[in-house]
DNA sequence: TTTTAATTTCTGTAAAGACAGAAATTAAGG
DNA sequence: CCTTAATTTCTGTCTTTACAGAAATTAAAA
């Protein structure tokens, strides 16, 4: 399986981006390849196309599955596992966001809470420092609860919100402190 | 300068988080220390407190300055540079977001645009693949334009939006396609 | 059941980034 | 201007992660 220069460029870049977003380059490149492919690919296809060792492909596929970004799809007449990537961009975004929250922000929230509690009884920590710890904690809690509310919105609604742009700020001013308007 | 176990825990964790968000552990730890400190610290203070080589501190401080997260603040009677971190959590968040957009998403947007254009004339790229490239590009453009609209909102307004939660979805349905209501 | 293909695990090493410390440069103080 | 402190740059190495390939295990086909 050959890649055109444009596809190579795309996949290489996706790989670079992936390292910034929590997975290694090879994992991200495999994800890109499976996303762009219009049919299920097996591990050997991937090895050949990307020039990566079979075992590395195997481990990377396992990681992508743990993120829920790809799944196994068997092909009639071929006993090898084939893989397909999620094709809906919104869903991909949702999954990555959710998974990163779970792997990173949730543990951070725990640590920040523990530290806030411990700091209450730690005479070595100045009051001003304690306040700052509390502010970071409140900020993260607010962000996460806001995210929790938003994550269930259908893409179409999110789309509308994004397109409303700064008009949203005006609406918040009008409605933010009122009971529901129906 | 001694750190209590709680402060150590906090700073260590911030360091781990930092590596997930684009800076190395030491850079993030120094940022945490300067944030929690209630006075300007010089490079030697930081070396001693975190047990890091002076040169590493120097380079890390330079990086934090490039993110705009800290600045030099001279202290009377001491010719050494002292440093203070931004203290407003919202502002820190805004800066990190903006800077990451600039360093990562803007280049990605460029590459995606180039690839979309190149793919138009690449006979090796299937139409379905081209559609997928376009979808990712549209998604990112939408996200970035939405972000552009939101980033100028004052923290108080953002706070309101976050607190409105799923009520926002209802408002989008009511107002999303209408002209402004005044 | 055996054979063979496919996958996974393991292990050593390659690569990249982080780091410490020496050397060089800069700048403040005397 | 000289001295010395402070900072920066450079370089070698340490650490961590990624990776390749061999070996082991699993599972499908004959």
mmCIF file of C-alpha atoms (C1' of nucleotides) in Angstrom:
data_model
loop_
_atom_site.group_PDB
_atom_site.id
_atom_site.type_symbol
_atom_site.label_atom_id
_atom_site.label_comp_id
_atom_site.label_asym_id
_atom_site.label_seq_id
_atom_site.Cartn_x
_atom_site.Cartn_y
_atom_site.Cartn_z
ATOM 1 C CA UNK A 1 0.000 0.000 0.000
ATOM 2 C CA UNK A 2 1.528 3.232 -1.194
ATOM 3 C CA UNK A 3 0.987 6.664 0.220
ATOM 4 C CA UNK A 4 0.971 9.765 -1.913
ATOM 5 C CA UNK A 5 3.145 12.655 -0.702
ATOM 6 C CA UNK A 6 0.038 14.503 0.470
ATOM 7 C CA UNK A 7 -1.146 11.549 2.508
ATOM 8 C CA UNK A 8 2.335 11.184 3.962
ATOM 9 C CA UNK A 9 2.357 14.808 4.915
ATOM 10 C CA UNK A 10 -1.043 14.507 6.538
ATOM 11 C CA UNK A 11 -0.151 11.408 8.484
ATOM 12 C CA UNK A 12 3.231 12.739 9.574
ATOM 13 C CA UNK A 13 1.618 15.892 10.833
ATOM 14 C CA UNK A 14 -1.121 14.008 12.635
ATOM 15 C CA UNK A 15 1.689 12.054 14.265
ATOM 16 C CA UNK A 16 3.356 15.215 15.473
ATOM 17 C CA UNK A 17 0.075 16.515 16.783
ATOM 18 C CA UNK A 18 -0.584 13.262 18.528
ATOM 19 C CA UNK A 19 2.533 13.605 20.634
ATOM 20 C CA UNK A 20 1.174 16.901 21.899
ATOM 21 C CA UNK A 21 -2.121 15.338 22.770
ATOM 22 C CA UNK A 22 -1.108 12.341 24.771
ATOM 23 C CA UNK A 23 -0.082 9.511 22.461
ATOM 24 C CA UNK A 24 3.184 8.693 20.781
ATOM 25 C CA UNK A 25 3.917 9.521 17.188
ATOM 26 C CA UNK A 26 3.461 6.013 15.845
ATOM 27 C CA UNK A 27 0.123 5.567 17.591
ATOM 28 C CA UNK A 28 -1.108 8.819 16.113
ATOM 29 C CA UNK A 29 0.165 7.995 12.647
ATOM 30 C CA UNK A 30 -1.627 4.669 12.701
ATOM 31 C CA UNK A 31 -4.774 6.428 13.760
ATOM 32 C CA UNK A 32 -4.480 8.862 10.882
ATOM 33 C CA UNK A 33 -3.895 6.063 8.406
ATOM 34 C CA UNK A 34 -6.929 4.141 9.621
ATOM 35 C CA UNK A 35 -9.070 7.281 9.594
ATOM 36 C CA UNK A 36 -8.114 8.174 6.036
ATOM 37 C CA UNK A 37 -8.366 4.616 4.769
ATOM 38 C CA UNK A 38 -11.661 3.708 3.251
ATOM 39 C CA UNK A 39 -11.482 0.058 4.164
ATOM 40 C CA UNK A 40 -10.330 -2.051 7.113
ATOM 41 C CA UNK A 41 -6.582 -2.520 7.311
ATOM 42 C CA UNK A 42 -4.671 -5.331 8.936
ATOM 43 C CA UNK A 43 -1.487 -5.031 10.966
ATOM 44 C CA UNK A 44 0.710 -6.051 8.085
ATOM 45 C CA UNK A 45 -0.801 -3.371 5.839
ATOM 46 C CA UNK A 46 0.033 -0.835 8.472
ATOM 47 C CA UNK A 47 3.593 -2.116 8.940
ATOM 48 C CA UNK A 48 4.289 -1.886 5.263
ATOM 49 C CA UNK A 49 2.635 1.428 4.708
ATOM 50 C CA UNK A 50 4.211 3.248 7.606
ATOM 51 C CA UNK A 51 7.453 1.264 7.772
ATOM 52 C CA UNK A 52 7.001 0.301 11.412
ATOM 53 C CA UNK A 53 7.858 -2.949 13.188
ATOM 54 C CA UNK A 54 5.029 -5.424 13.552
ATOM 55 C CA UNK A 55 5.235 -5.500 17.329
ATOM 56 C CA UNK A 56 5.102 -1.727 17.506
ATOM 57 C CA UNK A 57 1.980 -1.770 15.345
ATOM 58 C CA UNK A 58 0.460 -4.390 17.596
ATOM 59 C CA UNK A 59 1.074 -2.369 20.733
ATOM 60 C CA UNK A 60 -0.086 0.853 19.101
ATOM 61 C CA UNK A 61 -3.314 -0.741 17.918
ATOM 62 C CA UNK A 62 -3.922 -1.896 21.451
ATOM 63 C CA UNK A 63 -3.496 1.645 22.683
ATOM 64 C CA UNK A 64 -5.847 3.100 20.076
ATOM 65 C CA UNK A 65 -8.416 0.517 21.109
ATOM 66 C CA UNK A 66 -8.011 1.579 24.724
ATOM 67 C CA UNK A 67 -8.929 5.084 23.644
ATOM 68 C CA UNK A 68 -11.922 3.713 21.794
ATOM 69 C CA UNK A 69 -10.701 5.344 18.591
ATOM 70 C CA UNK A 70 -10.481 2.125 16.567
ATOM 71 C CA UNK A 71 -12.029 -1.299 16.678
ATOM 72 C CA UNK A 72 -11.421 -4.739 15.241
ATOM 73 C CA UNK A 73 -13.427 -5.635 12.176
ATOM 74 C CA UNK A 74 -12.979 -9.087 10.817
ATOM 75 C CA UNK A 75 -12.838 -9.662 7.085
ATOM 76 C CA UNK A 76 -14.347 -12.723 5.495
ATOM 77 C CA UNK A 77 -11.718 -15.075 4.145
ATOM 78 C CA UNK A 78 -8.898 -13.549 6.145
ATOM 79 C CA UNK A 79 -8.174 -14.720 9.630
ATOM 80 C CA UNK A 80 -6.128 -11.664 10.503
ATOM 81 C CA UNK A 81 -7.603 -8.904 12.565
ATOM 82 C CA UNK A 82 -8.521 -5.860 10.552
ATOM 83 C CA UNK A 83 -9.040 -2.456 12.070
ATOM 84 C CA UNK A 84 -11.227 0.533 11.354
ATOM 85 C CA UNK A 85 -11.126 3.977 12.899
ATOM 86 C CA UNK A 86 -14.101 5.974 14.044
ATOM 87 C CA UNK A 87 -15.069 8.182 11.134
ATOM 88 C CA UNK A 88 -17.078 10.931 12.793
ATOM 89 C CA UNK A 89 -14.888 13.915 13.647
ATOM 90 C CA UNK A 90 -17.147 15.111 16.425
ATOM 91 C CA UNK A 91 -17.172 11.701 18.000
ATOM 92 C CA UNK A 92 -13.388 11.455 17.751
ATOM 93 C CA UNK A 93 -13.071 14.809 19.434
ATOM 94 C CA UNK A 94 -15.544 13.824 22.109
ATOM 95 C CA UNK A 95 -13.713 10.594 22.854
ATOM 96 C CA UNK A 96 -10.289 12.168 23.032
ATOM 97 C CA UNK A 97 -11.579 14.911 25.297
ATOM 98 C CA UNK A 98 -13.361 12.488 27.578
ATOM 99 C CA UNK A 99 -10.467 10.119 27.759
ATOM 100 C CA UNK A 100 -7.954 12.843 28.504
ATOM 101 C CA UNK A 101 -10.198 14.178 31.210
ATOM 102 C CA UNK A 102 -10.339 10.728 32.728
ATOM 103 C CA UNK A 103 -6.616 10.043 32.472
ATOM 104 C CA UNK A 104 -5.325 13.484 33.411
ATOM 105 C CA UNK A 105 -7.803 15.930 34.821
ATOM 106 C CA UNK A 106 -9.635 13.600 37.158
ATOM 107 C CA UNK A 107 -6.391 12.551 38.887
ATOM 108 C CA UNK A 108 -5.356 16.188 39.052
ATOM 109 C CA UNK A 109 -8.633 17.088 40.673
ATOM 110 C CA UNK A 110 -8.033 14.418 43.308
ATOM 111 C CA UNK A 111 -4.553 15.666 44.068
ATOM 112 C CA UNK A 112 -5.668 19.264 44.251
ATOM 113 C CA UNK A 113 -8.423 18.320 46.678
ATOM 114 C CA UNK A 114 -6.034 16.365 48.863
ATOM 115 C CA UNK A 115 -3.568 19.232 48.876
ATOM 116 C CA UNK A 116 -6.278 21.738 49.769
ATOM 117 C CA UNK A 117 -7.283 19.628 52.747
ATOM 118 C CA UNK A 118 -3.715 18.992 53.865
ATOM 119 C CA UNK A 119 -2.818 22.638 53.482
ATOM 120 C CA UNK A 120 -5.505 23.600 55.987
ATOM 121 C CA UNK A 121 -3.480 22.013 58.769
ATOM 122 C CA UNK A 122 0.008 22.703 57.474
ATOM 123 C CA UNK A 123 1.595 25.557 59.456
ATOM 124 C CA UNK A 124 4.377 25.875 56.852
ATOM 125 C CA UNK A 125 1.968 26.975 54.168
ATOM 126 C CA UNK A 126 1.122 30.653 54.169
ATOM 127 C CA UNK A 127 -2.490 31.676 54.029
ATOM 128 C CA UNK A 128 -1.923 33.396 50.687
ATOM 129 C CA UNK A 129 -0.571 30.189 49.240
ATOM 130 C CA UNK A 130 -3.551 28.291 50.536
ATOM 131 C CA UNK A 131 -5.873 30.767 48.863
ATOM 132 C CA UNK A 132 -4.067 30.200 45.589
ATOM 133 C CA UNK A 133 -4.380 26.451 45.887
ATOM 134 C CA UNK A 134 -8.082 26.896 46.493
ATOM 135 C CA UNK A 135 -8.458 29.140 43.482
ATOM 136 C CA UNK A 136 -6.861 26.596 41.168
ATOM 137 C CA UNK A 137 -9.087 23.889 42.609
ATOM 138 C CA UNK A 138 -12.243 25.980 42.174
ATOM 139 C CA UNK A 139 -11.220 26.812 38.649
ATOM 140 C CA UNK A 140 -10.733 23.192 37.709
ATOM 141 C CA UNK A 141 -13.959 22.136 39.380
ATOM 142 C CA UNK A 142 -15.848 24.805 37.519
ATOM 143 C CA UNK A 143 -14.283 23.850 34.231
ATOM 144 C CA UNK A 144 -15.029 20.178 34.738
ATOM 145 C CA UNK A 145 -18.606 20.711 35.821
ATOM 146 C CA UNK A 146 -19.154 22.984 32.832
ATOM 147 C CA UNK A 147 -17.649 20.338 30.607
ATOM 148 C CA UNK A 148 -19.928 17.733 32.166
ATOM 149 C CA UNK A 149 -22.937 19.809 31.203
ATOM 150 C CA UNK A 150 -21.735 20.384 27.671
ATOM 151 C CA UNK A 151 -20.526 16.971 26.782
ATOM 152 C CA UNK A 152 -23.984 15.537 26.374
ATOM 153 C CA UNK A 153 -25.122 18.157 23.926
ATOM 154 C CA UNK A 154 -25.610 16.871 20.391
ATOM 155 C CA UNK A 155 -23.054 18.095 17.851
ATOM 156 C CA UNK A 156 -25.696 20.163 16.125
ATOM 157 C CA UNK A 157 -26.301 22.142 19.278
ATOM 158 C CA UNK A 158 -22.602 22.577 19.948
ATOM 159 C CA UNK A 159 -22.299 23.778 16.381
ATOM 160 C CA UNK A 160 -24.927 26.403 17.034
ATOM 161 C CA UNK A 161 -23.196 27.526 20.191
ATOM 162 C CA UNK A 162 -19.903 27.881 18.402
ATOM 163 C CA UNK A 163 -21.498 29.835 15.603
ATOM 164 C CA UNK A 164 -23.240 32.170 17.967
ATOM 165 C CA UNK A 165 -19.872 33.366 19.112
ATOM 166 C CA UNK A 166 -19.836 36.580 21.065
ATOM 167 C CA UNK A 167 -23.621 36.756 20.993
ATOM 168 C CA UNK A 168 -23.399 34.090 23.672
ATOM 169 C CA UNK A 169 -21.848 36.545 26.043
ATOM 170 C CA UNK A 170 -24.820 38.830 25.665
ATOM 171 C CA UNK A 171 -27.208 35.981 26.280
ATOM 172 C CA UNK A 172 -25.347 34.999 29.400
ATOM 173 C CA UNK A 173 -25.709 38.531 30.679
ATOM 174 C CA UNK A 174 -29.436 38.447 29.980
ATOM 175 C CA UNK A 175 -30.239 35.006 31.247
ATOM 176 C CA UNK A 176 -27.396 33.856 33.413
ATOM 177 C CA UNK A 177 -28.974 34.748 36.700
ATOM 178 C CA UNK A 178 -32.611 34.154 35.812
ATOM 179 C CA UNK A 179 -34.715 31.094 36.078
ATOM 180 C CA UNK A 180 -35.462 29.305 32.889
ATOM 181 C CA UNK A 181 -37.324 31.161 30.234
ATOM 182 C CA UNK A 182 -39.755 29.037 28.375
ATOM 183 C CA UNK B 1 13.864 27.552 51.289
ATOM 184 C CA UNK B 2 12.088 24.443 52.488
ATOM 185 C CA UNK B 3 8.983 22.885 51.068
ATOM 186 C CA UNK B 4 6.404 21.148 53.174
ATOM 187 C CA UNK B 5 5.310 17.697 52.001
ATOM 188 C CA UNK B 6 2.036 19.140 50.766
ATOM 189 C CA UNK B 7 3.801 21.770 48.715
ATOM 190 C CA UNK B 8 6.110 19.120 47.333
ATOM 191 C CA UNK B 9 3.167 16.991 46.353
ATOM 192 C CA UNK B 10 1.476 19.932 44.683
ATOM 193 C CA UNK B 11 4.574 20.960 42.759
ATOM 194 C CA UNK B 12 5.422 17.411 41.726
ATOM 195 C CA UNK B 13 1.934 16.912 40.437
ATOM 196 C CA UNK B 14 1.926 20.204 38.558
ATOM 197 C CA UNK B 15 5.147 19.002 37.016
ATOM 198 C CA UNK B 16 3.537 15.805 35.811
ATOM 199 C CA UNK B 17 0.600 17.738 34.433
ATOM 200 C CA UNK B 18 2.935 20.106 32.680
ATOM 201 C CA UNK B 19 4.469 17.319 30.645
ATOM 202 C CA UNK B 20 1.006 16.498 29.337
ATOM 203 C CA UNK B 21 0.381 20.071 28.385
ATOM 204 C CA UNK B 22 3.450 20.946 26.447
ATOM 205 C CA UNK B 23 6.323 21.789 28.801
ATOM 206 C CA UNK B 24 8.845 19.598 30.547
ATOM 207 C CA UNK B 25 8.554 18.578 34.138
ATOM 208 C CA UNK B 26 11.141 20.980 35.483
ATOM 209 C CA UNK B 27 9.621 23.955 33.678
ATOM 210 C CA UNK B 28 6.229 23.130 35.122
ATOM 211 C CA UNK B 29 7.589 22.599 38.609
ATOM 212 C CA UNK B 30 9.289 25.981 38.528
ATOM 213 C CA UNK B 31 6.045 27.536 37.400
ATOM 214 C CA UNK B 32 4.182 25.943 40.293
ATOM 215 C CA UNK B 33 6.795 27.105 42.769
ATOM 216 C CA UNK B 34 6.635 30.675 41.510
ATOM 217 C CA UNK B 35 2.846 30.616 41.489
ATOM 218 C CA UNK B 36 2.622 29.380 45.071
ATOM 219 C CA UNK B 37 5.374 31.644 46.320
ATOM 220 C CA UNK B 38 4.208 34.891 47.774
ATOM 221 C CA UNK B 39 7.328 36.815 46.866
ATOM 222 C CA UNK B 40 9.745 37.035 43.956
ATOM 223 C CA UNK B 41 12.282 34.230 43.819
ATOM 224 C CA UNK B 42 15.715 34.252 42.236
ATOM 225 C CA UNK B 43 17.303 31.435 40.271
ATOM 226 C CA UNK B 44 19.376 30.273 43.199
ATOM 227 C CA UNK B 45 16.289 30.013 45.433
ATOM 228 C CA UNK B 46 14.705 27.838 42.813
ATOM 229 C CA UNK B 47 17.803 25.641 42.410
ATOM 230 C CA UNK B 48 17.968 25.012 46.113
ATOM 231 C CA UNK B 49 14.294 24.470 46.633
ATOM 232 C CA UNK B 50 13.732 22.088 43.751
ATOM 233 C CA UNK B 51 17.210 20.580 43.660
ATOM 234 C CA UNK B 52 17.789 21.406 40.018
ATOM 235 C CA UNK B 53 20.969 22.539 38.248
ATOM 236 C CA UNK B 54 21.373 26.268 37.826
ATOM 237 C CA UNK B 55 21.609 26.050 34.051
ATOM 238 C CA UNK B 56 18.440 24.023 33.867
ATOM 239 C CA UNK B 57 16.670 26.637 35.961
ATOM 240 C CA UNK B 58 17.948 29.356 33.676
ATOM 241 C CA UNK B 59 16.687 27.634 30.561
ATOM 242 C CA UNK B 60 13.382 26.791 32.168
ATOM 243 C CA UNK B 61 12.820 30.362 33.287
ATOM 244 C CA UNK B 62 13.453 31.462 29.736
ATOM 245 C CA UNK B 63 10.819 29.066 28.514
ATOM 246 C CA UNK B 64 8.253 30.218 31.070
ATOM 247 C CA UNK B 65 8.905 33.786 29.995
ATOM 248 C CA UNK B 66 8.309 32.789 26.389
ATOM 249 C CA UNK B 67 4.887 31.573 27.446
ATOM 250 C CA UNK B 68 4.288 34.831 29.246
ATOM 251 C CA UNK B 69 3.603 32.944 32.458
ATOM 252 C CA UNK B 70 6.343 34.624 34.494
ATOM 253 C CA UNK B 71 8.255 37.851 34.364
ATOM 254 C CA UNK B 72 11.423 39.348 35.818
ATOM 255 C CA UNK B 73 10.964 41.548 38.845
ATOM 256 C CA UNK B 74 14.051 43.190 40.217
ATOM 257 C CA UNK B 75 14.570 43.444 43.929
ATOM 258 C CA UNK B 76 16.194 46.454 45.505
ATOM 259 C CA UNK B 77 19.640 45.698 46.869
ATOM 260 C CA UNK B 78 20.012 42.465 44.933
ATOM 261 C CA UNK B 79 21.406 42.485 41.445
ATOM 262 C CA UNK B 80 20.088 39.036 40.653
ATOM 263 C CA UNK B 81 16.989 38.633 38.536
ATOM 264 C CA UNK B 82 13.948 37.686 40.543
ATOM 265 C CA UNK B 83 10.871 36.150 39.026
ATOM 266 C CA UNK B 84 7.167 36.242 39.698
ATOM 267 C CA UNK B 85 4.412 34.166 38.153
ATOM 268 C CA UNK B 86 1.084 35.429 36.942
ATOM 269 C CA UNK B 87 -1.317 35.012 39.832
ATOM 270 C CA UNK B 88 -4.710 35.062 38.148
ATOM 271 C CA UNK B 89 -5.889 31.555 37.308
ATOM 272 C CA UNK B 90 -8.146 32.680 34.490
ATOM 273 C CA UNK B 91 -5.319 34.636 32.948
ATOM 274 C CA UNK B 92 -2.951 31.681 33.250
ATOM 275 C CA UNK B 93 -5.521 29.475 31.555
ATOM 276 C CA UNK B 94 -6.117 32.051 28.854
ATOM 277 C CA UNK B 95 -2.406 32.383 28.163
ATOM 278 C CA UNK B 96 -1.719 28.677 28.015
ATOM 279 C CA UNK B 97 -4.683 28.151 25.730
ATOM 280 C CA UNK B 98 -3.694 30.987 23.437
ATOM 281 C CA UNK B 99 -0.094 29.962 23.307
ATOM 282 C CA UNK B 100 -0.874 26.344 22.590
ATOM 283 C CA UNK B 101 -3.238 27.403 19.843
ATOM 284 C CA UNK B 102 -0.475 29.478 18.352
ATOM 285 C CA UNK B 103 2.218 26.829 18.657
ATOM 286 C CA UNK B 104 0.164 23.808 17.716
ATOM 287 C CA UNK B 105 -3.251 24.429 16.254
ATOM 288 C CA UNK B 106 -2.353 27.258 13.917
ATOM 289 C CA UNK B 107 0.403 25.208 12.246
ATOM 290 C CA UNK B 108 -1.981 22.261 12.078
ATOM 291 C CA UNK B 109 -4.573 24.428 10.404
ATOM 292 C CA UNK B 110 -2.004 25.458 7.801
ATOM 293 C CA UNK B 111 -0.999 21.888 7.085
ATOM 294 C CA UNK B 112 -4.603 20.743 6.843
ATOM 295 C CA UNK B 113 -5.363 23.535 4.401
ATOM 296 C CA UNK B 114 -2.364 22.694 2.265
ATOM 297 C CA UNK B 115 -3.276 19.039 2.252
ATOM 298 C CA UNK B 116 -6.873 19.806 1.297
ATOM 299 C CA UNK B 117 -5.668 21.833 -1.665
ATOM 300 C CA UNK B 118 -3.077 19.287 -2.722
ATOM 301 C CA UNK B 119 -5.555 16.456 -2.381
ATOM 302 C CA UNK B 120 -7.845 18.075 -4.936
ATOM 303 C CA UNK B 121 -5.326 17.340 -7.661
ATOM 304 C CA UNK B 122 -3.911 14.090 -6.321
ATOM 305 C CA UNK B 123 -5.290 11.142 -8.318
ATOM 306 C CA UNK B 124 -3.997 8.705 -5.690
ATOM 307 C CA UNK B 125 -6.347 10.060 -3.059
ATOM 308 C CA UNK B 126 -9.833 8.659 -3.117
ATOM 309 C CA UNK B 127 -12.764 11.023 -3.037
ATOM 310 C CA UNK B 128 -13.908 9.568 0.292
ATOM 311 C CA UNK B 129 -10.522 10.311 1.793
ATOM 312 C CA UNK B 130 -10.662 13.844 0.476
ATOM 313 C CA UNK B 131 -14.046 14.314 2.096
ATOM 314 C CA UNK B 132 -12.607 13.170 5.398
ATOM 315 C CA UNK B 133 -9.714 15.576 5.138
ATOM 316 C CA UNK B 134 -12.198 18.343 4.477
ATOM 317 C CA UNK B 135 -14.293 17.377 7.475
ATOM 318 C CA UNK B 136 -11.331 17.535 9.815
ATOM 319 C CA UNK B 137 -10.373 20.902 8.380
ATOM 320 C CA UNK B 138 -13.901 22.285 8.759
ATOM 321 C CA UNK B 139 -14.059 20.989 12.280
ATOM 322 C CA UNK B 140 -10.822 22.663 13.264
ATOM 323 C CA UNK B 141 -11.792 25.904 11.552
ATOM 324 C CA UNK B 142 -15.091 25.917 13.377
ATOM 325 C CA UNK B 143 -13.444 25.205 16.696
ATOM 326 C CA UNK B 144 -10.865 27.917 16.200
ATOM 327 C CA UNK B 145 -13.352 30.536 15.071
ATOM 328 C CA UNK B 146 -15.546 29.674 18.040
ATOM 329 C CA UNK B 147 -12.540 29.999 20.295
ATOM 330 C CA UNK B 148 -11.708 33.350 18.730
ATOM 331 C CA UNK B 149 -15.152 34.616 19.632
ATOM 332 C CA UNK B 150 -14.970 33.334 23.172
ATOM 333 C CA UNK B 151 -11.483 34.321 24.114
ATOM 334 C CA UNK B 152 -12.308 37.988 24.474
ATOM 335 C CA UNK B 153 -15.139 37.404 26.896
ATOM 336 C CA UNK B 154 -14.412 38.594 30.424
ATOM 337 C CA UNK B 155 -13.961 35.791 32.978
ATOM 338 C CA UNK B 156 -17.201 36.784 34.665
ATOM 339 C CA UNK B 157 -19.143 36.104 31.494
ATOM 340 C CA UNK B 158 -17.359 32.836 30.873
ATOM 341 C CA UNK B 159 -18.211 31.908 34.430
ATOM 342 C CA UNK B 160 -21.859 32.534 33.735
ATOM 343 C CA UNK B 161 -21.744 30.464 30.597
ATOM 344 C CA UNK B 162 -20.163 27.581 32.416
ATOM 345 C CA UNK B 163 -22.699 27.781 35.187
ATOM 346 C CA UNK B 164 -25.606 27.827 32.793
ATOM 347 C CA UNK B 165 -24.601 24.386 31.659
ATOM 348 C CA UNK B 166 -27.186 22.494 29.687
ATOM 349 C CA UNK B 167 -29.510 25.479 29.724
ATOM 350 C CA UNK B 168 -27.190 26.840 27.059
ATOM 351 C CA UNK B 169 -28.287 24.127 24.691
ATOM 352 C CA UNK B 170 -31.866 25.246 25.055
ATOM 353 C CA UNK B 171 -30.904 28.825 24.426
ATOM 354 C CA UNK B 172 -28.994 27.840 21.317
ATOM 355 C CA UNK B 173 -32.094 26.108 20.039
ATOM 356 C CA UNK B 174 -34.171 29.204 20.721
ATOM 357 C CA UNK B 175 -31.828 31.827 19.463
ATOM 358 C CA UNK B 176 -29.205 30.175 17.348
ATOM 359 C CA UNK B 177 -30.814 30.954 14.032
ATOM 360 C CA UNK B 178 -32.419 34.256 14.884
ATOM 361 C CA UNK B 179 -31.152 37.747 14.591
ATOM 362 C CA UNK B 180 -30.149 39.442 17.761
ATOM 363 C CA UNK B 181 -32.746 39.930 20.382
ATOM 364 C CA UNK B 182 -32.431 43.181 22.181
ATOM 365 C "C1'" DT C 1 -4.252 -33.423 16.069
ATOM 366 C "C1'" DT C 2 -0.649 -30.994 13.718
ATOM 367 C "C1'" DT C 3 0.891 -27.247 11.181
ATOM 368 C "C1'" DT C 4 1.269 -22.726 10.282
ATOM 369 C "C1'" DA C 5 -0.090 -18.092 10.498
ATOM 370 C "C1'" DA C 6 -1.017 -14.324 13.509
ATOM 371 C "C1'" DT C 7 -0.398 -11.963 17.565
ATOM 372 C "C1'" DT C 8 1.751 -10.792 21.809
ATOM 373 C "C1'" DT C 9 5.467 -10.458 25.038
ATOM 374 C "C1'" DC C 10 10.029 -9.726 26.084
ATOM 375 C "C1'" DT C 11 14.500 -7.755 25.744
ATOM 376 C "C1'" DG C 12 18.104 -5.133 24.207
ATOM 377 C "C1'" DT C 13 19.211 -0.786 21.910
ATOM 378 C "C1'" DA C 14 18.227 3.431 19.519
ATOM 379 C "C1'" DA C 15 16.618 7.974 19.815
ATOM 380 C "C1'" DA C 16 15.121 12.025 21.847
ATOM 381 C "C1'" DG C 17 14.754 14.991 25.454
ATOM 382 C "C1'" DA C 18 16.242 16.340 29.937
ATOM 383 C "C1'" DC C 19 19.797 17.339 32.811
ATOM 384 C "C1'" DA C 20 24.289 18.585 35.296
ATOM 385 C "C1'" DG C 21 28.337 20.859 35.327
ATOM 386 C "C1'" DA C 22 32.150 23.257 32.996
ATOM 387 C "C1'" DA C 23 33.307 27.106 30.257
ATOM 388 C "C1'" DA C 24 32.215 31.423 28.278
ATOM 389 C "C1'" DT C 25 29.941 35.731 28.396
ATOM 390 C "C1'" DT C 26 27.709 39.582 30.484
ATOM 391 C "C1'" DA C 27 26.822 42.979 33.746
ATOM 392 C "C1'" DA C 28 26.879 45.027 38.329
ATOM 393 C "C1'" DG C 29 29.628 46.789 42.039
ATOM 394 C "C1'" DG C 30 33.764 48.763 43.810
ATOM 395 C "C1'" DC D 1 38.942 49.966 34.785
ATOM 396 C "C1'" DC D 2 39.108 45.638 37.348
ATOM 397 C "C1'" DT D 3 36.877 42.183 39.987
ATOM 398 C "C1'" DT D 4 33.432 39.309 40.906
ATOM 399 C "C1'" DA D 5 28.841 37.774 40.710
ATOM 400 C "C1'" DA D 6 25.242 36.331 37.706
ATOM 401 C "C1'" DT D 7 23.697 34.408 33.648
ATOM 402 C "C1'" DT D 8 24.021 31.869 29.458
ATOM 403 C "C1'" DT D 9 25.884 28.530 26.342
ATOM 404 C "C1'" DC D 10 27.926 24.345 25.405
ATOM 405 C "C1'" DT D 11 28.836 19.580 25.862
ATOM 406 C "C1'" DG D 12 28.746 15.178 27.499
ATOM 407 C "C1'" DT D 13 25.794 11.846 29.832
ATOM 408 C "C1'" DC D 14 21.713 10.362 31.990
ATOM 409 C "C1'" DT D 15 16.966 9.052 31.724
ATOM 410 C "C1'" DT D 16 12.988 7.855 29.617
ATOM 411 C "C1'" DT D 17 10.410 6.465 25.902
ATOM 412 C "C1'" DA D 18 10.059 4.418 21.558
ATOM 413 C "C1'" DC D 19 11.353 0.953 18.695
ATOM 414 C "C1'" DA D 20 13.002 -3.421 16.296
ATOM 415 C "C1'" DG D 21 13.418 -8.049 16.265
ATOM 416 C "C1'" DA D 22 13.548 -12.555 18.581
ATOM 417 C "C1'" DA D 23 10.984 -15.693 21.207
ATOM 418 C "C1'" DA D 24 6.758 -17.288 23.074
ATOM 419 C "C1'" DT D 25 1.958 -17.850 22.844
ATOM 420 C "C1'" DT D 26 -2.419 -18.179 20.669
ATOM 421 C "C1'" DA D 27 -5.644 -19.371 17.294
ATOM 422 C "C1'" DA D 28 -7.130 -20.628 12.668
ATOM 423 C "C1'" DA D 29 -6.704 -23.831 8.944
ATOM 424 C "C1'" DA D 30 -5.769 -28.264 7.211
#
